[in-house]
mmCIF file of C-alpha atoms in Angstrom:
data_model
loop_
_atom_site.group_PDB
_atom_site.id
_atom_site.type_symbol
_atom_site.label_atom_id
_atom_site.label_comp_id
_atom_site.label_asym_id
_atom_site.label_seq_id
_atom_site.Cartn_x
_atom_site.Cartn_y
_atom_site.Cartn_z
ATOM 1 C CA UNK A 160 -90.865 -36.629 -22.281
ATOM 2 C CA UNK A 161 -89.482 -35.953 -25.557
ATOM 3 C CA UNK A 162 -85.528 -35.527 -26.475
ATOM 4 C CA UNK A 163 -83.852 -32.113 -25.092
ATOM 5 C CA UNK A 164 -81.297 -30.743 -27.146
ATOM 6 C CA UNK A 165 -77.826 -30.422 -25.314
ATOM 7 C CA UNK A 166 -74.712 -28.596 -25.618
ATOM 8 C CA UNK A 167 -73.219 -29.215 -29.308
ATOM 9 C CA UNK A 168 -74.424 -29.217 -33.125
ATOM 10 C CA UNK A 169 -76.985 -32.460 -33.128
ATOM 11 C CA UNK A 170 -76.584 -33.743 -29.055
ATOM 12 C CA UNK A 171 -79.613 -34.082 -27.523
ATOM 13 C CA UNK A 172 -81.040 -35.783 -23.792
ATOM 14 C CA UNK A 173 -83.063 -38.674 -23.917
ATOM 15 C CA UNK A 174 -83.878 -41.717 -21.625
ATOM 16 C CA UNK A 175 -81.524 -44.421 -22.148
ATOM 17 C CA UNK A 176 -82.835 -47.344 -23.499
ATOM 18 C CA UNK A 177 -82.574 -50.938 -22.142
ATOM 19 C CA UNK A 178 -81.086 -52.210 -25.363
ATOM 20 C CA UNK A 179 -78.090 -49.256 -24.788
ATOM 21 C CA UNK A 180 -76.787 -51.016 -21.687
ATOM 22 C CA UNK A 181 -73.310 -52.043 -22.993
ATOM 23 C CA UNK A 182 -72.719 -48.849 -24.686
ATOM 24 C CA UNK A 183 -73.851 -46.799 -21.353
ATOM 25 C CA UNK A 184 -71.367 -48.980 -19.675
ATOM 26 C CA UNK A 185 -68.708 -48.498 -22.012
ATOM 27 C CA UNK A 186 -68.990 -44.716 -21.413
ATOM 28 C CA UNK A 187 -68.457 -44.892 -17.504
ATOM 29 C CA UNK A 188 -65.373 -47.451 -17.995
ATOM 30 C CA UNK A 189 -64.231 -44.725 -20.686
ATOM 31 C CA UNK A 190 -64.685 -41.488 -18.725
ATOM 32 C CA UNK A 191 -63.332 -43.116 -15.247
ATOM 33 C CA UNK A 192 -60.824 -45.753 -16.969
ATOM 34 C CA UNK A 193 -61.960 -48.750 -14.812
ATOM 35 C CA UNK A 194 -64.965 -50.519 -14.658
ATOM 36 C CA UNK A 195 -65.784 -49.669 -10.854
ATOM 37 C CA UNK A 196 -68.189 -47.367 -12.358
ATOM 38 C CA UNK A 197 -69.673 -49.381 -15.176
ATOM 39 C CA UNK A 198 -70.319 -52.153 -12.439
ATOM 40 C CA UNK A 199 -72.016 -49.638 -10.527
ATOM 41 C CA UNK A 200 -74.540 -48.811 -13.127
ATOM 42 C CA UNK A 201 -75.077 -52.211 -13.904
ATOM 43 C CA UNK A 202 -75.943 -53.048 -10.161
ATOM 44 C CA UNK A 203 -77.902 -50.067 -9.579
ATOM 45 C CA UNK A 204 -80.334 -50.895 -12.731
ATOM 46 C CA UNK A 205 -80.725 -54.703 -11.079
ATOM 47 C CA UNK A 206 -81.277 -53.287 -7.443
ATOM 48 C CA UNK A 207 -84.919 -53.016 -7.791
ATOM 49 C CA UNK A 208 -84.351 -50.728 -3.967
ATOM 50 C CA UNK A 209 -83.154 -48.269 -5.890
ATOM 51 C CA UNK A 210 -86.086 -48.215 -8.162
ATOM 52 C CA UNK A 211 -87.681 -45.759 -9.524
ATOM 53 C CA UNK A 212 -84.247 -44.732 -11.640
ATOM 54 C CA UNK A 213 -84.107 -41.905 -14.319
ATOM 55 C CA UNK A 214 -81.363 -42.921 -16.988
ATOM 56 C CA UNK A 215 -80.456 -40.253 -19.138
ATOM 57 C CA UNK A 216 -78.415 -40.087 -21.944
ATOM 58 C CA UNK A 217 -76.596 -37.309 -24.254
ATOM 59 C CA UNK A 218 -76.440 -38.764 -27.863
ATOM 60 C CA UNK A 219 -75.339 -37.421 -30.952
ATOM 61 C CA UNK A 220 -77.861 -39.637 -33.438
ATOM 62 C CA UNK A 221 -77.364 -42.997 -32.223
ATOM 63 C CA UNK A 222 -73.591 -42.259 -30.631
ATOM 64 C CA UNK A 223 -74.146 -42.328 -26.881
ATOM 65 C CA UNK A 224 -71.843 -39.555 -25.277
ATOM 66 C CA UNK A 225 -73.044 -39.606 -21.945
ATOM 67 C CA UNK A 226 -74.665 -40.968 -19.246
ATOM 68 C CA UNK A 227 -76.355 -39.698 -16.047
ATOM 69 C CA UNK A 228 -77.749 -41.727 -13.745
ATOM 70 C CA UNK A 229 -80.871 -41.091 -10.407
ATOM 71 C CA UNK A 230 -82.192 -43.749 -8.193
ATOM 72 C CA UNK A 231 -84.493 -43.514 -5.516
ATOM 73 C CA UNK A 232 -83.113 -43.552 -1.654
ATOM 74 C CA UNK A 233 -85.141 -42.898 1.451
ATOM 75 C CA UNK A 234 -83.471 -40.522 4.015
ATOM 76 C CA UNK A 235 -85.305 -41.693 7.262
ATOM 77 C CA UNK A 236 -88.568 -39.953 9.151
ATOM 78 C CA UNK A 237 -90.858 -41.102 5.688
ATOM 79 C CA UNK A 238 -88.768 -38.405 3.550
ATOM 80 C CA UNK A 239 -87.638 -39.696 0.506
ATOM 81 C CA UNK A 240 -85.128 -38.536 -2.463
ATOM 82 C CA UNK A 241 -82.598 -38.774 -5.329
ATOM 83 C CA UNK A 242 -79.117 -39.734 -5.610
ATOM 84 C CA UNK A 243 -77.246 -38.800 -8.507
ATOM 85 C CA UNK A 244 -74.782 -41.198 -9.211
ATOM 86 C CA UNK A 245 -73.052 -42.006 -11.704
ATOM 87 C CA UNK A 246 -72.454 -39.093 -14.708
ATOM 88 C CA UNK A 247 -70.025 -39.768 -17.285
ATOM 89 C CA UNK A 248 -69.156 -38.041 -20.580
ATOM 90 C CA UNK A 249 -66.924 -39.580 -23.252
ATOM 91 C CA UNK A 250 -63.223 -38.164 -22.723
ATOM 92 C CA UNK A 251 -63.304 -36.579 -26.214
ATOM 93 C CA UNK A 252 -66.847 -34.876 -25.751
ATOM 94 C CA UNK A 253 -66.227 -33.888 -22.166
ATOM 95 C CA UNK A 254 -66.090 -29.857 -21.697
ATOM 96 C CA UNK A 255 -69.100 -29.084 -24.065
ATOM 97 C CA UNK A 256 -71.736 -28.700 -21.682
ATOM 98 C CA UNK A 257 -72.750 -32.022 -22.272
ATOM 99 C CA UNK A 258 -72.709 -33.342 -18.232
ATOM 100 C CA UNK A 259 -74.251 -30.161 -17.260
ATOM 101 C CA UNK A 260 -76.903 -30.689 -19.705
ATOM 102 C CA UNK A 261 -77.733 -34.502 -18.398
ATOM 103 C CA UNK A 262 -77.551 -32.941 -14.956
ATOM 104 C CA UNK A 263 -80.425 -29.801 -15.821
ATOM 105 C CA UNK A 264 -82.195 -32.232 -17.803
ATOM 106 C CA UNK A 265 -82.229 -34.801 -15.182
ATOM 107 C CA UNK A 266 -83.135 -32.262 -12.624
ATOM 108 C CA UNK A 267 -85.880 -31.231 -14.748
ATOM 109 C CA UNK A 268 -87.546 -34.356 -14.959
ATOM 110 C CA UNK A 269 -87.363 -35.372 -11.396
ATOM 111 C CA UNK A 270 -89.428 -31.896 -10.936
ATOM 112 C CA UNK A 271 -91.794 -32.939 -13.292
ATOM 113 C CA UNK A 272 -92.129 -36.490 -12.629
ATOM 114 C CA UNK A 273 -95.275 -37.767 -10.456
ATOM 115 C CA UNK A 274 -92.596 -38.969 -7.958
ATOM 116 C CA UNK A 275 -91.320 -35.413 -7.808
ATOM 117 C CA UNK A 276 -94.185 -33.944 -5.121
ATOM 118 C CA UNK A 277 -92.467 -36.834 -2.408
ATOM 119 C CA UNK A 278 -88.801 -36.146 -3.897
ATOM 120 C CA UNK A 279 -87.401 -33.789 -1.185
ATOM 121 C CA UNK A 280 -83.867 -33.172 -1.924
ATOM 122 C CA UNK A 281 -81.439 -34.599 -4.915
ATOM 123 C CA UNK A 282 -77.852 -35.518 -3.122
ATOM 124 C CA UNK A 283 -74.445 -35.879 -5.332
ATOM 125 C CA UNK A 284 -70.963 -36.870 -3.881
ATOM 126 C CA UNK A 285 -68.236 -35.179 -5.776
ATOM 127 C CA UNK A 286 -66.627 -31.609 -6.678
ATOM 128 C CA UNK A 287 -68.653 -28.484 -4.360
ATOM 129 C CA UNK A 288 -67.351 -26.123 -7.061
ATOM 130 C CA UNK A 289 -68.869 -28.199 -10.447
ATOM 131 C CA UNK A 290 -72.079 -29.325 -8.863
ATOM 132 C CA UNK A 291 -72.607 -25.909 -7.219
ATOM 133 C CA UNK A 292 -73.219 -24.919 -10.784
ATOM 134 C CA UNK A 293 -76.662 -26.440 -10.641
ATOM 135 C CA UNK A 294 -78.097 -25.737 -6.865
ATOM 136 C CA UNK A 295 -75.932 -28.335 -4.822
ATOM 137 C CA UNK A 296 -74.677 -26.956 -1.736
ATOM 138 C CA UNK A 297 -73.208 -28.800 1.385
ATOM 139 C CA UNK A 298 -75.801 -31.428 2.747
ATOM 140 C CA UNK A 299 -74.756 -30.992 6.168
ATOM 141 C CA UNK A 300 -74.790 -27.532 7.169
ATOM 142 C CA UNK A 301 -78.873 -27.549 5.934
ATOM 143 C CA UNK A 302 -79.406 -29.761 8.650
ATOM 144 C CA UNK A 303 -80.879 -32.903 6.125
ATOM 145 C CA UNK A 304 -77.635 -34.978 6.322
ATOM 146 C CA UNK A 305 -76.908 -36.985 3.476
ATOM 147 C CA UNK A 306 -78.052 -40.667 3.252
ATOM 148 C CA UNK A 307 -74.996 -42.295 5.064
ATOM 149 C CA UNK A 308 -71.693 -41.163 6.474
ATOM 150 C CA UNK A 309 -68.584 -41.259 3.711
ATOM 151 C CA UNK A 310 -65.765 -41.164 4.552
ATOM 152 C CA UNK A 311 -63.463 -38.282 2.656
ATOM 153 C CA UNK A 312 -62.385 -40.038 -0.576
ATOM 154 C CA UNK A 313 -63.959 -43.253 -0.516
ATOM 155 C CA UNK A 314 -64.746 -44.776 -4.054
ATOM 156 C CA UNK A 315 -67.830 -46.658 -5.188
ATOM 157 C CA UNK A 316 -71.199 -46.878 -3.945
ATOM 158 C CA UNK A 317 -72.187 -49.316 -1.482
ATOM 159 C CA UNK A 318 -74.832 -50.868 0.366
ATOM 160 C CA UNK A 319 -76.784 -48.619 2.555
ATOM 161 C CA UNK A 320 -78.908 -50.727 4.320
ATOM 162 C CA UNK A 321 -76.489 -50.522 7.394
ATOM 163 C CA UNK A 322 -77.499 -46.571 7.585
ATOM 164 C CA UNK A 323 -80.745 -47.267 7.557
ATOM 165 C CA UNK A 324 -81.891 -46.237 3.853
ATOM 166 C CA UNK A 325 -82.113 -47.880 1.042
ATOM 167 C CA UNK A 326 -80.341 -47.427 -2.349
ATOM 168 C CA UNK A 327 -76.959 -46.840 -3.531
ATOM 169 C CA UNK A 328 -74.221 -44.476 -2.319
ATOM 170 C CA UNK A 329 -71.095 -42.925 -3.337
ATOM 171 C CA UNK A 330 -67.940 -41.509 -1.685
ATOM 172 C CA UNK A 331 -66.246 -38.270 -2.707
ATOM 173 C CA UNK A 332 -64.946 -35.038 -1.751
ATOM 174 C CA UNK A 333 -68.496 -34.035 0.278
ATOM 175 C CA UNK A 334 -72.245 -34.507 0.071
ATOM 176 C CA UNK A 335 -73.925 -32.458 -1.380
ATOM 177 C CA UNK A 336 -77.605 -31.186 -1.736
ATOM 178 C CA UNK A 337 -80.206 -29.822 -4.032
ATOM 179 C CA UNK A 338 -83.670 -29.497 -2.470
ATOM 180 C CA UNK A 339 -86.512 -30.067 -4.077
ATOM 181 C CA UNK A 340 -89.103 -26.904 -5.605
#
């Protein structure tokens, strides 16, 4: 799929390349200001459970500004979907659309992708009121509950395999859904 231009004069959404690793990592440890995250992308690019991944990124020429990041998890019952986790956006491009447009891009290409027809649902852990922007909505209440308990305001992604799925997870303020079609 070919670049998608993103919010701001000369950003535009591409896959991330494997050469780019550092400088994706460099824009989690910037936008969170540890490197909990940056490990976490790192790990989830080795785990070859959480495979396939869609790495996006938001560059302005060859000035990575973002960083979104899908992996693979199955949900139990031979249903399988998405987990977005992490998306970052340098502090001094954050608020200019530039997460929004990873996320719609991202979305986009999971739709289109030849894994999207067996991709039933797309599940985020963080803020009800930014993510609800794009289609999320509680997980729970649409009777598909997310892909392992969290505990309110855990941090990090973890091991699923306890649960019973495979594939990272992250702790936040609520799973949250996007079906699929």
């Amino acid at each position: 799929m070919s670049a998608a231009p993103a919010a701001g004069s000369g950003v535009t959404v591409r896959e991330a390349r494997a050469e780019e690793l550092e400088r994706l990592l460099a824009v989690h440890r910037a936008a969170f200001g540890s490197d909990e995250e940056a490990g976490l992308v790192r790990a989830i690019l080795m785990d070859e459970s959480a495979a396939p991944t869609l790495s996006l990124v938001a560059a302005d020429r060859d000035d990575v500004l973002g960083h979104i990041l899908f992996s693979r998890v199955q949900l139990g019952g031979g249903a399988d979907g998405s987990i977005l986790c992490p998306l970052a956006v340098m502090p001094e491009a954050q608020a200019r659309g530039i997460g929004g447009a990873l996320i719609r891009e991202g979305l986009a290409r999971l739709a289109a992708s030849n894994a999207g027809d067996d991709v039933r649902a797309v599940f985020v852990y963080g803020d009800p009121a930014y993510y609800g922007r794009f289609g999320f909505t509680a997980a729970i209440p649409q009777e598909l509950p997310p892909p392992a308990s969290h505990p309110r305001g855990a941090s990090g992604c973890v091991d699923g395999a306890d649960a019973g799925w495979r594939g990272p997870r992250r702790g936040g303020p609520g799973a949250l859904l996007r079906r699929a079609g």
